[in-house]
Amino acid sequence: MSDAKKGDWVQIHQIVLKPEERTGKLPEDTKKVPLELWVKGFLNHDANLYDEVEITTLTGRIVKGELVLINPRYEYGFGDEYVPELLKIGKQLRGILKGGDNK
Amino acid sequence: MKVDVSFDAVMNRKNEIMKKALGMDYSIYESGGIAFDYEKMMRDIGFGISYIMKIQRETGVGNTPLLELKNLTELVRKISPKGKGARIFVKDEACNPSGSFKDRRASVSVYIAKKLGYKGVVAATSGNYGAAVASQAAMRNLDCIIVQECYDSRKIGQPEILEKQRKCECLGAEVVQLTVGPELFYTFLRILEETGYFNASLYSTFGIAGVETLGYEIAIQCREMIGHDPDVVVATHAGGGNLTGTARGLIKAGAVNTKVIGVSVDLTGLHMASDKAFNRKSFTTGHTGFGVPYTTDPDHSDVPRSAARALRYMEDYLLVKQGEVFYITEALSQLEGLERGPAGNTSLTAAFALAQQMDEDKIIVIQETEYTGAGKHPLAQLSFAKKNGVEVKFGNPDEEIPGTNIILPEHPSLIKVRHADMDKMRKSYIKNAINRAKVDCVNDKDIEFLALETRTNRKFVESVLDELGIKK
């Protein structure tokens, strides 16, 4: 059974330019890596992860690339850890407003 | 016939692709030298500010509240010499449909795209503008593609940009995500060519005309609320459209004595096209990495002639530190009950410092806020910075080194006014204009144009031309 079925919502990956094809005024670190692209769409055929596949994007474009994610989720949030430094700011400013420290 | 989509072939078709994707021919404004007819280009939109307001009302854009930040003003007065501490107001642009002033820019472009019969719109942006274009396109029933510079080579993206991807997708847009690098433009051109969609450029005349209503509204609201025009309007400055449009709107409202000041987060030392530095900055816009190059070379944008020409309108250019902006963002939440995104608060940070030098009866307006939430909240951004090896600590913001640390001010009085070197930028502008036009001599029209562009005079321009060895 394949990882993804025709019609599944997936993300694909492409190398747009290999390092040696890159142009322009680029810093050394960027020159060493390719220009990569990711886009999502509906899979046009059954496939396994990392297969070369074809998708139809939301605007109807047909795009080919490596299948990297199925039903990709949004992974960011409010950070992995709370930033306790922020607590000090509100406390300090409310203190100044209430008339404590004025310089 | 199969179209050649190699890098060189696509770049060689740039002008042809752009002409089709913008529905206008920029060559008619050119003089053949450095000068071009900026005002004619802006006039040729074909309608005035009242019609733009009508277009914006159709999609719920504009008419945002102007709020007085009374507690922040009081805080300023607590730490200022007696009699100092200008009143601070903010234009709450987060109230626009997609959560930022960028709706004003997108609204006119998308209206034009629809009117000209395009099936969809494309925009190259990693920020709020993408959400604005997606939102406006949804309202006007057009397809939308947003091209984002998003990841480093490890496929790690700033939480703020990832939030923008989500927002664009949730508004129905297709989002194309790329790793760091200016060759994004190649992918952008290929998509324009493949789809035949409209280029909803941030720098087109439509985009800038859309922001004019912001400056116009500020003048009218100030007159209604306090009886006169604001003394100073501060604008967060990146590509220059925010400042240019606002300043033009103020002028259209007759607020000719209001000073317009640009503000950017100082990211000096971080290369914007660097794979490694990409995730070591905590601001994805409103910083010097855009602000300085777009001020000194506005035409390196995605249209032949940018309508955003900040140096024409900017009386001063102030720099703030990342730590200061996070601090003021927290202050806005805690003292004013307004949770807003950090990018819009860049100008608020400068205003906070500036207000301490101005008399109590003076008025400063911060001309935008932006929405906040998961990904683009200081919690997300500071947590991400720490994870990427950037130290977050309290201290003196003057000691902040972009990419190495973020210094939250130990005390609000440490937030300072820092001036960028405007004359250096003006000289750099003139040099870039000459290089771009590939000329070794200039005529009277060029000198006049350069004086307008740099907000100086013939004498200044001529002295710079002499320094550069350019013949007249």
Short mmCIF file of N, CA, C and O in Angstrom, two decimals, chain B residues 423 426-427 430-431 434 442 447 450-451 454 456-472:
data_model
loop_
_atom_site.label_atom_id
_atom_site.label_comp_id
_atom_site.label_asym_id
_atom_site.label_seq_id
_atom_site.Cartn_x
_atom_site.Cartn_y
_atom_site.Cartn_z
N ASP B 423 22.86 62.12 5.01
CA ASP B 423 23.66 62.63 3.90
C ASP B 423 24.43 61.51 3.20
O ASP B 423 24.57 61.50 1.98
N ARG B 426 21.98 59.88 1.01
CA ARG B 426 21.68 60.70 -0.18
C ARG B 426 22.78 60.54 -1.22
O ARG B 426 22.51 60.41 -2.42
N LYS B 427 24.02 60.56 -0.75
CA LYS B 427 25.15 60.39 -1.68
C LYS B 427 25.09 59.01 -2.32
O LYS B 427 25.30 58.85 -3.52
N ILE B 430 22.51 58.90 -5.05
CA ILE B 430 22.94 59.53 -6.31
C ILE B 430 23.88 58.59 -7.08
O ILE B 430 23.76 58.41 -8.28
N LYS B 431 24.79 57.98 -6.32
CA LYS B 431 25.74 57.04 -6.94
C LYS B 431 24.98 55.86 -7.58
O LYS B 431 25.25 55.49 -8.72
N ILE B 434 23.15 56.83 -10.79
CA ILE B 434 24.06 56.94 -11.94
C ILE B 434 24.43 55.56 -12.48
O ILE B 434 24.38 55.31 -13.69
N VAL B 442 25.36 64.06 -16.83
CA VAL B 442 23.95 64.29 -16.50
C VAL B 442 23.50 65.63 -17.07
O VAL B 442 24.32 66.51 -17.31
N ILE B 447 19.58 66.62 -12.72
CA ILE B 447 19.98 67.29 -11.46
C ILE B 447 18.73 67.68 -10.67
O ILE B 447 18.64 67.44 -9.46
N LEU B 450 17.31 64.53 -9.18
CA LEU B 450 18.09 64.02 -8.05
C LEU B 450 17.89 64.87 -6.80
O LEU B 450 17.88 64.36 -5.67
N ALA B 451 17.69 66.17 -7.00
CA ALA B 451 17.44 67.06 -5.85
C ALA B 451 16.10 66.70 -5.21
O ALA B 451 15.99 66.62 -3.98
N THR B 454 16.36 63.26 -3.42
CA THR B 454 17.14 63.23 -2.18
C THR B 454 16.67 64.29 -1.18
O THR B 454 17.26 64.44 -0.12
N THR B 456 16.95 67.42 -1.36
CA THR B 456 18.01 68.41 -1.16
C THR B 456 17.85 69.51 -2.20
O THR B 456 16.73 69.86 -2.55
N ASN B 457 18.97 70.03 -2.70
CA ASN B 457 18.91 71.08 -3.71
C ASN B 457 19.99 70.85 -4.76
O ASN B 457 20.81 69.95 -4.62
N ARG B 458 19.99 71.69 -5.76
CA ARG B 458 20.95 71.55 -6.88
C ARG B 458 22.38 71.57 -6.37
O ARG B 458 23.24 70.82 -6.85
N LYS B 459 22.61 72.46 -5.39
CA LYS B 459 23.98 72.63 -4.88
C LYS B 459 24.50 71.32 -4.30
O LYS B 459 25.63 70.91 -4.57
N PHE B 460 23.65 70.68 -3.49
CA PHE B 460 24.05 69.41 -2.88
C PHE B 460 24.32 68.36 -3.96
O PHE B 460 25.36 67.70 -3.97
N VAL B 461 23.40 68.26 -4.89
CA VAL B 461 23.53 67.25 -5.95
C VAL B 461 24.80 67.50 -6.77
O VAL B 461 25.58 66.57 -7.03
N GLU B 462 25.02 68.77 -7.11
CA GLU B 462 26.20 69.09 -7.92
C GLU B 462 27.49 68.77 -7.18
O GLU B 462 28.46 68.28 -7.79
N SER B 463 27.50 69.01 -5.88
CA SER B 463 28.74 68.72 -5.14
C SER B 463 28.99 67.20 -5.09
O SER B 463 30.13 66.76 -5.20
N VAL B 464 27.92 66.41 -4.97
CA VAL B 464 28.09 64.95 -4.98
C VAL B 464 28.55 64.48 -6.36
O VAL B 464 29.44 63.63 -6.49
N LEU B 465 27.95 65.06 -7.40
CA LEU B 465 28.34 64.69 -8.77
C LEU B 465 29.81 65.01 -9.02
O LEU B 465 30.53 64.23 -9.64
N ASP B 466 30.26 66.15 -8.48
CA ASP B 466 31.68 66.52 -8.60
C ASP B 466 32.55 65.46 -7.94
O ASP B 466 33.54 65.01 -8.52
N GLU B 467 32.16 65.09 -6.73
CA GLU B 467 32.92 64.07 -5.99
C GLU B 467 33.02 62.77 -6.79
O GLU B 467 34.02 62.07 -6.73
N LEU B 468 31.94 62.46 -7.50
CA LEU B 468 31.90 61.20 -8.25
C LEU B 468 32.54 61.33 -9.63
O LEU B 468 32.64 60.37 -10.38
N GLY B 469 32.93 62.54 -9.97
CA GLY B 469 33.56 62.79 -11.27
C GLY B 469 32.60 62.69 -12.44
O GLY B 469 32.97 62.29 -13.54
N ILE B 470 31.34 63.06 -12.20
CA ILE B 470 30.33 62.99 -13.26
C ILE B 470 30.21 64.37 -13.93
O ILE B 470 30.05 65.39 -13.25
N LYS B 471 30.28 64.36 -15.26
CA LYS B 471 30.22 65.62 -16.02
C LYS B 471 28.78 66.13 -16.15
O LYS B 471 27.85 65.35 -16.19
N LYS B 472 28.67 67.46 -16.23
CA LYS B 472 27.33 68.04 -16.40
C LYS B 472 27.19 68.63 -17.80
O LYS B 472 28.15 69.00 -18.41
#
